XYZ file of N, CA and C in Angstrom:
228
model
N 24.028 23.442 -14.316
C 22.658 22.708 -14.386
C 22.313 22.497 -13.237
N 20.694 22.316 -12.827
C 20.280 21.984 -11.687
C 19.467 20.874 -11.911
N 19.772 19.701 -11.132
C 19.007 18.268 -11.003
C 17.845 18.544 -10.094
N 16.711 18.641 -10.101
C 15.456 18.665 -9.288
C 14.885 17.197 -9.206
N 14.686 16.714 -8.127
C 13.812 15.425 -7.809
C 12.685 16.049 -7.381
N 11.402 15.460 -8.071
C 10.090 15.926 -7.621
C 9.297 14.556 -7.292
N 8.498 14.781 -6.418
C 7.376 13.305 -6.485
C 6.526 13.681 -7.495
N 6.345 12.434 -8.356
C 5.658 12.475 -9.457
C 4.089 12.349 -9.021
N 3.565 12.176 -7.699
C 2.331 12.247 -7.362
C 1.921 13.555 -6.649
N 2.794 14.005 -5.711
C 2.143 15.193 -5.002
C 2.827 16.447 -5.342
N 4.051 16.415 -6.195
C 4.863 17.482 -6.800
C 5.879 18.061 -5.959
N 5.872 17.508 -4.641
C 6.897 18.029 -3.696
C 8.268 18.103 -4.156
N 9.142 18.992 -3.971
C 10.386 19.029 -4.202
C 11.105 18.200 -3.412
N 11.770 17.115 -3.821
C 12.577 16.050 -2.979
C 13.946 16.661 -2.488
N 14.673 16.927 -3.602
C 16.183 17.330 -3.449
C 16.288 18.159 -4.890
N 17.656 18.872 -4.499
C 18.386 19.297 -5.780
C 19.774 19.099 -5.781
N 20.323 19.093 -6.660
C 21.868 18.894 -7.183
C 22.227 19.984 -7.949
N 22.961 20.739 -7.536
C 23.610 21.979 -8.409
C 25.143 21.426 -8.853
N 25.173 21.135 -9.997
C 26.292 20.530 -10.725
C 26.531 21.288 -12.030
N 27.934 21.673 -12.460
C 27.902 21.906 -13.603
C 28.213 20.821 -14.572
N 28.827 19.712 -14.076
C 29.115 18.476 -14.901
C 28.199 17.156 -14.186
N 27.847 16.565 -14.838
C 26.892 15.549 -14.267
C 27.065 14.009 -14.916
N 27.654 13.214 -13.817
C 28.078 11.854 -14.580
C 26.605 10.813 -14.213
N 25.853 10.746 -15.220
C 24.626 10.007 -15.120
C 25.017 8.541 -14.564
N 25.962 8.092 -15.012
C 26.272 6.726 -14.192
C 26.079 6.849 -12.693
N 26.656 7.809 -12.072
C 26.844 8.343 -10.792
C 25.153 7.964 -10.126
N 24.491 8.765 -11.123
C 22.944 8.911 -10.671
C 21.990 7.743 -10.987
N 22.706 6.646 -11.322
C 22.014 5.417 -11.849
C 21.095 5.461 -13.085
N 21.335 6.503 -13.910
C 20.407 6.500 -15.109
C 20.864 5.272 -16.018
N 21.962 4.928 -15.883
C 22.417 3.891 -16.940
C 21.677 2.747 -16.691
N 20.846 2.551 -15.516
C 20.052 1.198 -15.247
C 18.665 1.421 -15.722
N 18.321 2.436 -16.343
C 17.098 2.841 -16.673
C 16.947 2.385 -18.176
N 15.796 2.028 -18.826
C 15.663 1.583 -20.083
C 15.030 3.076 -20.923
N 14.991 2.955 -22.054
C 14.675 4.247 -22.811
C 13.400 4.915 -22.404
N 12.329 4.075 -22.292
C 10.848 4.489 -21.639
C 11.034 4.704 -20.507
N 11.529 4.336 -19.438
C 11.800 4.770 -17.970
C 12.502 6.189 -18.229
N 13.346 6.460 -18.768
C 14.323 7.719 -19.074
C 13.186 8.760 -19.491
N 12.395 8.310 -20.691
C 11.555 9.316 -21.087
C 10.397 9.700 -20.145
N 10.198 8.706 -19.372
C 8.860 8.927 -18.377
C 9.363 9.571 -17.008
N 10.642 9.767 -16.816
C 11.033 10.087 -15.445
C 11.874 11.350 -15.762
N 12.750 11.610 -16.601
C 13.463 12.834 -17.089
C 13.050 13.677 -17.825
N 12.891 15.018 -17.495
C 12.458 16.212 -18.420
C 13.285 17.384 -18.287
N 13.595 18.190 -19.243
C 14.678 19.087 -19.128
C 13.552 20.354 -19.189
N 14.062 21.591 -18.463
C 13.442 22.834 -18.331
C 14.009 23.637 -19.707
N 13.405 24.600 -19.916
C 13.885 25.747 -20.951
C 15.467 26.015 -20.821
N 15.505 26.348 -19.277
C 16.804 26.711 -18.760
C 17.860 25.601 -18.799
N 17.804 24.493 -19.047
C 18.604 23.396 -19.008
C 18.410 22.569 -17.862
N 17.752 22.872 -16.737
C 17.748 22.231 -15.474
C 16.942 20.977 -15.681
N 17.452 19.728 -15.084
C 16.689 18.632 -15.348
C 15.824 18.178 -14.283
N 14.563 17.814 -14.604
C 13.589 17.582 -13.527
C 13.567 15.855 -13.502
N 13.604 15.294 -12.252
C 13.548 13.958 -12.266
C 12.280 13.592 -11.567
N 11.306 12.464 -12.257
C 9.998 12.317 -11.375
C 10.443 11.234 -10.859
N 9.977 11.233 -9.260
C 10.389 9.894 -8.526
C 9.174 10.073 -7.645
N 9.541 9.558 -6.396
C 8.371 9.211 -5.306
C 8.711 9.749 -3.943
N 8.102 10.525 -3.196
C 8.572 10.874 -1.947
C 8.251 9.944 -0.918
N 8.570 9.740 0.392
C 8.343 9.037 1.390
C 6.696 8.678 1.765
N 6.189 10.088 1.647
C 4.880 9.982 2.124
C 3.959 9.560 0.999
N 4.175 9.490 -0.069
C 3.357 8.871 -1.087
C 3.457 7.365 -1.176
N 4.984 7.065 -1.125
C 5.227 5.718 -1.033
C 4.674 5.031 0.107
N 4.629 5.838 1.365
C 3.612 5.087 2.483
C 2.466 4.785 1.990
N 1.719 5.796 1.411
C 0.340 5.850 0.999
C -0.162 4.623 -0.010
N 0.948 4.474 -0.885
C 1.078 3.487 -2.035
C 1.096 2.039 -1.141
N 1.814 2.110 -0.097
C 2.086 0.821 0.442
C 0.779 0.340 1.337
N 0.013 1.259 1.749
C -1.072 1.131 2.613
C -2.285 0.968 1.943
N -2.395 1.727 0.593
C -3.461 1.330 -0.375
C -2.907 0.647 -1.651
N -2.604 -0.420 -1.823
C -1.983 -0.786 -2.977
C -2.912 -0.646 -4.497
N -4.181 -0.497 -4.233
C -5.129 -0.117 -5.336
C -4.689 1.168 -6.022
N -4.120 2.129 -5.541
C -3.548 3.282 -5.947
C -2.640 3.102 -7.164
N -1.925 2.248 -6.929
C -0.904 2.021 -8.381
C -1.664 1.867 -9.573
N -3.100 1.513 -9.468
C -3.744 1.581 -10.498
C -3.930 2.869 -11.481
N -3.890 4.012 -10.340
C -4.372 5.239 -10.977
C -3.059 6.033 -11.483
N -3.401 6.907 -12.318
C -1.981 7.727 -12.912
C -1.800 8.898 -11.460
N -2.837 9.284 -10.991
C -2.836 10.170 -9.967
C -3.655 9.850 -8.822
N -3.237 9.779 -7.510
C -4.004 9.424 -6.383
C -4.209 10.549 -5.421
N -3.579 11.653 -5.551
C -3.859 12.751 -4.660
C -4.590 13.883 -5.493
N -5.518 14.064 -5.042
C -6.355 15.231 -5.804
C -6.196 16.794 -5.115
């Protein structure tokens, strides 16, 4: 199984983990509620896990423009 971290705003791949067995508590998933899990984690047809997160560039842009938090997508 591959765990792929992608930015939810720009789509950039932030990182990948190649694991046969995954301890979700080590990844911090146990800290998320059900709604957060549903929003952040998606599975591909091949079993890979896609994690929606935020990259440094988009985090910086949100810090510089707080009104962007109101938008679902701020990158066109």
